[in-house]
């Protein structure tokens, strides 16, 4: 009896695996053509500084409108893009689009607006990244200091020396760097003092349960204190309500990003969002 179940179990398992592999394979094929077919789009989420009462930046977030599956989250296709090497053309496209958009805002908006671009670890480690970014900045006319590159701690896991070198080379261009999802990786903190990092992004994971989780409160307070003493800027991600906002302000983190202020939006909606100033009115409530 047990043997039979085992066999059935095995059979079922391998069937599932085969289906999974098949789905993945189809997605890879579709991903290959998605760029050409114009199925990729960038949306932008505002980054708000409540201390300066200014919208300081927009994070570019990738969306895939697949005719087969509808909108596919980057959390699903970025890992596949990384495994297959498709992240290189895709990442370059993202940089081009975001810098082009940033250059438009640089001309049309009264106060400076940074554009933040996510770089995956593989992209960060590609040898000609600095050269590519330099070229894109030149072609689009975006001021380097208005480009912020978001990297995660994972870029320091494999080859610390190579990461330092890449970062230093890119910093020479004048671009800014932030650590995304700070505190969720496994790297040691010692890299922070060695690297020219401008800003730390407090991960959504710690912001989510601020109200109820004393551990998360402690981690956020410690992160704020550490960033300040290292002379780094800060922003909190995933702010969804007023209690979270109040806690962050109370402890000295004035820059925030999250659904409470705005969900990611198409570029054409950005100017009216900025000029409506709704996010500052929101912050004053309660
Ligand atoms: P991330 O860079 O940490 O971006 C934050 C994610 O949280 C985004 O999801 C954003 O839409 C979402 N978010 C923002 N505010 C809130 C909030 O208040 N509540 C909740 N629940 N979520 C919020 P998204 O756009 O699905 O992106 C997921 C991840 O995919 C990003 O995490 C980033 O790591 C990656 N990604 C997105 N675009 C790109 C890209 O162009 N290149 C690369 N390499 N990775 C990208
Ligand atoms: Mg990010
Ligand atoms: Mg993040
Ligand atoms: Mg992330």
Coordinates of C-alpha atoms and ligand atoms in Angstrom, one line a residue:
X1 CA 0.0 0.0 0.0
X2 CA 2.7 2.4 1.0
X3 CA 4.7 1.5 -2.0
X4 CA 1.8 2.2 -4.3
X5 CA 1.2 5.6 -2.6
X6 CA 4.8 6.4 -3.0
X7 CA 4.7 5.7 -6.6
X8 CA 1.6 7.7 -7.1
X9 CA 3.1 10.5 -5.1
X10 CA 6.2 10.4 -7.2
X11 CA 4.2 10.3 -10.4
X12 CA 2.2 13.3 -9.3
X13 CA 5.3 15.2 -8.2
X14 CA 7.1 14.7 -11.5
X15 CA 3.9 15.7 -13.4
X16 CA 3.8 18.9 -11.4
X17 CA 7.4 19.6 -12.1
X18 CA 6.9 19.0 -15.8
X19 CA 4.0 21.4 -15.8
X20 CA 6.1 24.0 -13.9
X21 CA 9.0 23.6 -16.3
X22 CA 6.6 24.0 -19.3
X23 CA 5.0 27.2 -17.8
X24 CA 8.5 28.6 -17.2
X25 CA 9.6 27.7 -20.7
X26 CA 6.6 29.4 -22.2
X27 CA 7.2 32.5 -20.1
X28 CA 10.8 32.6 -21.2
X29 CA 9.8 32.6 -24.8
X30 CA 7.2 35.3 -24.2
X31 CA 9.6 37.4 -22.2
X32 CA 12.1 37.2 -25.1
X33 CA 9.6 38.9 -27.4
X34 CA 7.9 41.2 -24.9
X35 CA 10.4 44.0 -25.3
X36 CA 10.2 44.0 -29.1
X37 CA 6.4 43.9 -29.0
X38 CA 6.2 46.9 -26.7
X39 CA 4.6 45.0 -23.8
X40 CA 6.9 46.5 -21.2
X41 CA 6.0 49.7 -19.4
X42 CA 7.4 51.8 -16.6
X43 CA 5.2 53.2 -13.9
X44 CA 6.4 55.7 -11.3
X45 CA 5.9 55.9 -7.5
X46 CA 6.5 59.3 -5.8
X47 CA 9.1 59.7 -3.1
X48 CA 8.0 62.3 -0.6
X49 CA 10.0 64.3 1.8
X50 CA 7.7 65.6 4.6
X51 CA 10.5 67.5 6.2
X52 CA 11.2 69.6 3.0
X53 CA 7.5 69.4 2.0
X54 CA 8.7 68.3 -1.4
X55 CA 8.3 65.4 -3.8
X56 CA 12.0 64.6 -4.3
X57 CA 11.8 61.6 -6.7
X58 CA 10.0 59.0 -8.6
X59 CA 10.9 55.3 -8.5
X60 CA 10.6 53.6 -11.9
X61 CA 8.9 50.2 -11.6
X62 CA 8.6 47.8 -14.4
X63 CA 5.3 46.3 -15.6
X64 CA 4.7 43.6 -18.2
X65 CA 1.4 43.7 -20.0
X66 CA 1.3 40.2 -21.4
X67 CA -1.5 39.5 -23.9
X68 CA -1.7 35.9 -22.5
X69 CA -1.6 36.6 -18.8
X70 CA -2.4 40.2 -18.3
X71 CA -0.2 42.3 -16.0
X72 CA 2.7 40.3 -14.7
X73 CA 4.6 41.5 -11.6
X74 CA 8.3 42.1 -11.8
X75 CA 8.7 39.8 -8.8
X76 CA 7.7 37.0 -11.1
X77 CA 9.7 37.8 -14.3
X78 CA 12.8 39.6 -13.0
X79 CA 14.3 36.3 -11.5
X80 CA 13.6 34.6 -14.8
X81 CA 15.2 37.5 -16.7
X82 CA 18.2 37.2 -14.5
X83 CA 18.6 33.4 -15.0
X84 CA 18.3 33.7 -18.8
X85 CA 20.4 36.8 -19.3
X86 CA 17.4 38.7 -20.6
X87 CA 18.0 41.1 -17.8
X88 CA 20.7 42.8 -19.8
X89 CA 18.6 44.1 -22.7
X90 CA 15.6 44.6 -20.3
X91 CA 17.7 46.5 -17.8
X92 CA 19.2 48.7 -20.5
X93 CA 15.7 49.5 -21.8
X94 CA 14.5 50.4 -18.3
X95 CA 17.5 52.8 -17.8
X96 CA 16.9 54.4 -21.2
X97 CA 13.2 54.9 -20.6
X98 CA 13.6 56.2 -17.1
X99 CA 16.4 58.6 -18.0
X100 CA 14.5 59.9 -20.9
X101 CA 11.5 60.5 -18.7
X102 CA 13.7 62.1 -16.0
X103 CA 15.2 64.4 -18.6
X104 CA 11.7 65.6 -19.5
X105 CA 10.9 66.3 -15.9
X106 CA 14.2 68.1 -15.6
X107 CA 13.0 70.5 -18.3
X108 CA 9.4 70.9 -17.3
X109 CA 9.3 70.7 -13.5
X110 CA 10.1 73.7 -11.3
X111 CA 12.0 71.7 -8.6
X112 CA 14.5 68.9 -9.2
X113 CA 13.0 65.4 -9.4
X114 CA 15.2 62.4 -9.1
X115 CA 14.4 59.2 -11.0
X116 CA 15.2 56.0 -9.2
X117 CA 16.0 52.9 -11.1
X118 CA 16.2 49.3 -9.7
X119 CA 19.3 47.4 -10.7
X120 CA 19.4 43.6 -10.2
X121 CA 22.6 42.1 -8.9
X122 CA 23.5 40.6 -12.2
X123 CA 23.1 43.9 -14.0
X124 CA 25.2 45.6 -11.4
X125 CA 28.0 43.2 -11.9
X126 CA 28.1 43.5 -15.7
X127 CA 31.5 44.9 -16.8
X128 CA 30.2 47.7 -19.1
X129 CA 27.5 49.0 -16.8
X130 CA 29.3 52.3 -16.1
X131 CA 30.0 52.8 -19.8
X132 CA 26.3 52.1 -20.7
X133 CA 25.0 54.5 -18.1
X134 CA 27.4 57.2 -19.1
X135 CA 26.1 56.8 -22.7
X136 CA 22.5 56.9 -21.7
X137 CA 23.0 60.0 -19.6
X138 CA 24.7 61.7 -22.5
X139 CA 22.0 60.7 -25.0
X140 CA 19.1 61.7 -22.8
X141 CA 20.6 64.8 -21.2
X142 CA 19.6 63.8 -17.7
X143 CA 21.9 65.3 -15.0
X144 CA 23.7 62.5 -13.3
X145 CA 22.8 63.7 -9.9
X146 CA 19.1 63.2 -10.8
X147 CA 19.6 59.5 -11.4
X148 CA 19.5 57.2 -8.3
X149 CA 20.4 53.6 -8.7
X150 CA 18.7 51.2 -6.2
X151 CA 20.8 48.1 -5.4
X152 CA 20.2 45.4 -2.8
X153 CA 22.5 43.9 -0.3
X154 CA 22.8 40.9 -2.5
X155 CA 25.3 42.7 -4.8
X156 CA 27.8 42.5 -1.9
X157 CA 27.4 38.8 -1.2
X158 CA 29.5 37.3 -4.0
X159 CA 32.4 39.5 -4.7
X160 CA 32.8 42.4 -2.3
X161 CA 35.9 43.7 -4.0
X162 CA 34.3 43.7 -7.5
X163 CA 31.2 45.4 -6.0
X164 CA 33.3 48.2 -4.4
X165 CA 35.1 48.7 -7.7
X166 CA 31.9 48.9 -9.7
X167 CA 30.3 51.3 -7.2
X168 CA 33.3 53.6 -7.1
X169 CA 33.4 53.8 -10.9
X170 CA 29.7 54.6 -11.1
X171 CA 29.9 57.1 -8.4
X172 CA 32.5 59.0 -10.5
X173 CA 29.7 59.7 -13.0
X174 CA 27.9 61.6 -10.2
X175 CA 24.9 59.3 -9.8
X176 CA 23.4 58.5 -6.5
X177 CA 23.1 55.1 -4.8
X178 CA 20.6 53.6 -2.5
X179 CA 20.3 50.3 -0.7
X180 CA 16.8 48.9 -1.4
X181 CA 15.0 46.6 1.1
X182 CA 17.6 47.4 3.7
X183 CA 18.0 44.8 6.4
X184 CA 16.4 41.9 4.6
X185 CA 19.6 40.5 3.1
X186 CA 22.2 38.5 4.7
X187 CA 25.2 40.7 4.3
X188 CA 27.3 42.1 7.1
X189 CA 26.9 45.8 8.0
X190 CA 30.6 46.4 7.6
X191 CA 30.1 47.1 3.9
X192 CA 28.1 50.3 4.7
X193 CA 31.1 52.3 5.9
X194 CA 33.3 51.1 3.0
X195 CA 30.9 52.1 0.3
X196 CA 29.8 55.4 -1.2
X197 CA 26.1 54.8 -0.5
X198 CA 23.9 57.9 -0.4
X199 CA 20.7 56.5 1.0
X200 CA 19.1 53.6 2.8
X201 CA 15.6 52.4 2.0
X202 CA 13.9 51.0 5.0
X203 CA 12.2 47.8 3.8
X204 CA 8.5 47.5 3.6
X205 CA 8.8 44.3 5.6
X206 CA 9.7 46.4 8.8
X207 CA 7.2 49.2 8.1
X208 CA 4.2 46.8 7.6
X209 CA 3.6 45.9 11.2
X210 CA 5.0 48.9 13.0
X211 CA 1.9 49.2 15.0
X212 CA 2.0 45.8 16.6
X213 CA 5.5 44.5 16.3
X214 CA 8.0 45.8 18.9
X215 CA 10.8 44.1 17.0
X216 CA 10.1 46.0 13.8
X217 CA 9.9 49.3 15.8
X218 CA 13.3 48.5 17.3
X219 CA 14.8 47.7 13.9
X220 CA 13.5 50.9 12.4
X221 CA 14.8 53.1 15.2
X222 CA 18.2 51.4 15.0
X223 CA 18.3 51.8 11.2
X224 CA 17.5 55.5 11.5
X225 CA 20.1 56.1 14.1
X226 CA 22.7 54.2 12.2
X227 CA 22.0 56.0 8.9
X228 CA 22.2 59.4 10.7
X229 CA 25.5 58.6 12.3
X230 CA 27.0 57.3 9.0
X231 CA 25.8 60.5 7.3
X232 CA 23.4 58.7 5.0
X233 CA 20.0 59.7 3.8
X234 CA 16.9 57.6 4.5
X235 CA 13.6 56.7 3.0
X236 CA 10.9 54.3 4.3
X237 CA 9.1 52.1 1.8
X238 CA 5.6 50.7 1.9
X239 CA 4.0 53.3 4.0
X240 CA 0.2 52.5 3.9
X241 CA -1.3 54.4 6.8
X242 CA -1.1 57.4 9.1
X243 CA 0.2 55.4 12.1
X244 CA 3.2 54.3 10.2
X245 CA 3.8 57.8 8.9
X246 CA 3.5 59.2 12.5
X247 CA 6.0 56.7 13.9
X248 CA 8.5 57.4 11.2
X249 CA 8.2 61.2 11.6
X250 CA 8.5 60.9 15.4
X251 CA 11.8 59.0 15.0
X252 CA 13.3 61.3 12.4
X253 CA 12.6 59.6 9.1
X254 CA 10.9 62.2 6.9
X255 CA 11.2 60.7 3.5
X256 CA 8.6 58.1 2.6
X257 CA 7.1 56.1 -0.3
X258 CA 4.0 54.0 -0.2
X259 CA 0.3 53.5 -1.1
X260 CA -0.7 56.0 1.6
X261 CA 0.6 58.7 -0.7
X262 CA 0.3 57.1 -4.1
X263 CA 0.5 53.9 -6.0
X264 CA 2.9 53.7 -8.9
X265 CA 1.4 55.6 -11.9
X266 CA 2.0 56.2 -15.6
X267 CA 4.4 59.0 -16.3
X268 CA 1.7 61.3 -17.8
X269 CA -0.1 61.4 -14.4
X270 CA 3.0 62.6 -12.5
X271 CA 2.8 66.3 -13.1
X272 CA -0.8 66.7 -11.9
X273 CA 0.0 64.5 -8.9
X274 CA 2.9 66.8 -8.0
X275 CA 1.0 70.0 -8.4
X276 CA -2.1 68.8 -6.5
X277 CA 0.0 68.5 -3.3
X278 CA -2.5 66.0 -2.0
X279 CA 0.2 64.0 -0.3
X280 CA 1.1 66.9 2.1
X281 CA -2.5 67.5 2.9
X282 CA -2.8 63.8 3.8
X283 CA 0.2 64.0 6.1
X284 CA -1.4 66.9 8.0
X285 CA -4.6 65.0 8.7
X286 CA -5.5 63.3 12.0
Ligands
LIG1 P1 11.2 47.3 -4.8 O1 12.2 48.1 -5.6 O2 11.5 47.2 -3.4 O3 9.8 48.1 -5.0 C1 8.8 48.3 -4.1 C2 7.6 47.4 -4.4 O4 6.6 47.6 -3.5 C3 6.9 47.7 -5.8 O5 6.4 46.5 -6.2 C4 5.8 48.7 -5.4 O6 4.8 48.7 -6.3 C5 5.4 48.1 -4.1 N1 4.8 49.1 -3.1 C6 5.1 50.4 -3.0 N2 4.4 50.9 -2.0 C7 3.7 49.9 -1.4 C8 2.8 49.9 -0.3 O7 2.5 50.9 0.4 N3 2.3 48.7 0.0 C9 2.6 47.5 -0.7 N4 2.1 46.4 -0.3 N5 3.5 47.6 -1.7 C10 4.0 48.7 -2.1 P2 6.6 46.0 -7.7 O8 6.4 47.2 -8.6 O9 5.7 44.9 -7.9 O10 8.1 45.6 -7.8 C11 8.6 44.5 -7.1 C12 10.1 44.4 -7.1 O11 10.5 44.1 -8.5 C13 10.8 45.7 -6.8 O12 10.9 45.9 -5.4 C14 12.1 45.5 -7.5 O13 13.0 44.7 -6.6 C15 11.8 44.7 -8.7 N6 11.7 45.6 -9.8 C16 10.7 46.4 -10.3 N7 11.1 47.1 -11.4 C17 12.3 46.7 -11.7 C18 13.3 47.0 -12.7 O14 13.0 47.9 -13.6 N8 14.5 46.3 -12.7 C19 14.8 45.4 -11.7 N9 16.0 44.8 -11.8 N10 13.9 45.1 -10.7 C20 12.7 45.7 -10.7
LIG2 MG1 13.2 49.7 -5.4
LIG3 MG1 12.2 47.9 -1.8
LIG4 MG1 12.8 44.5 -3.8

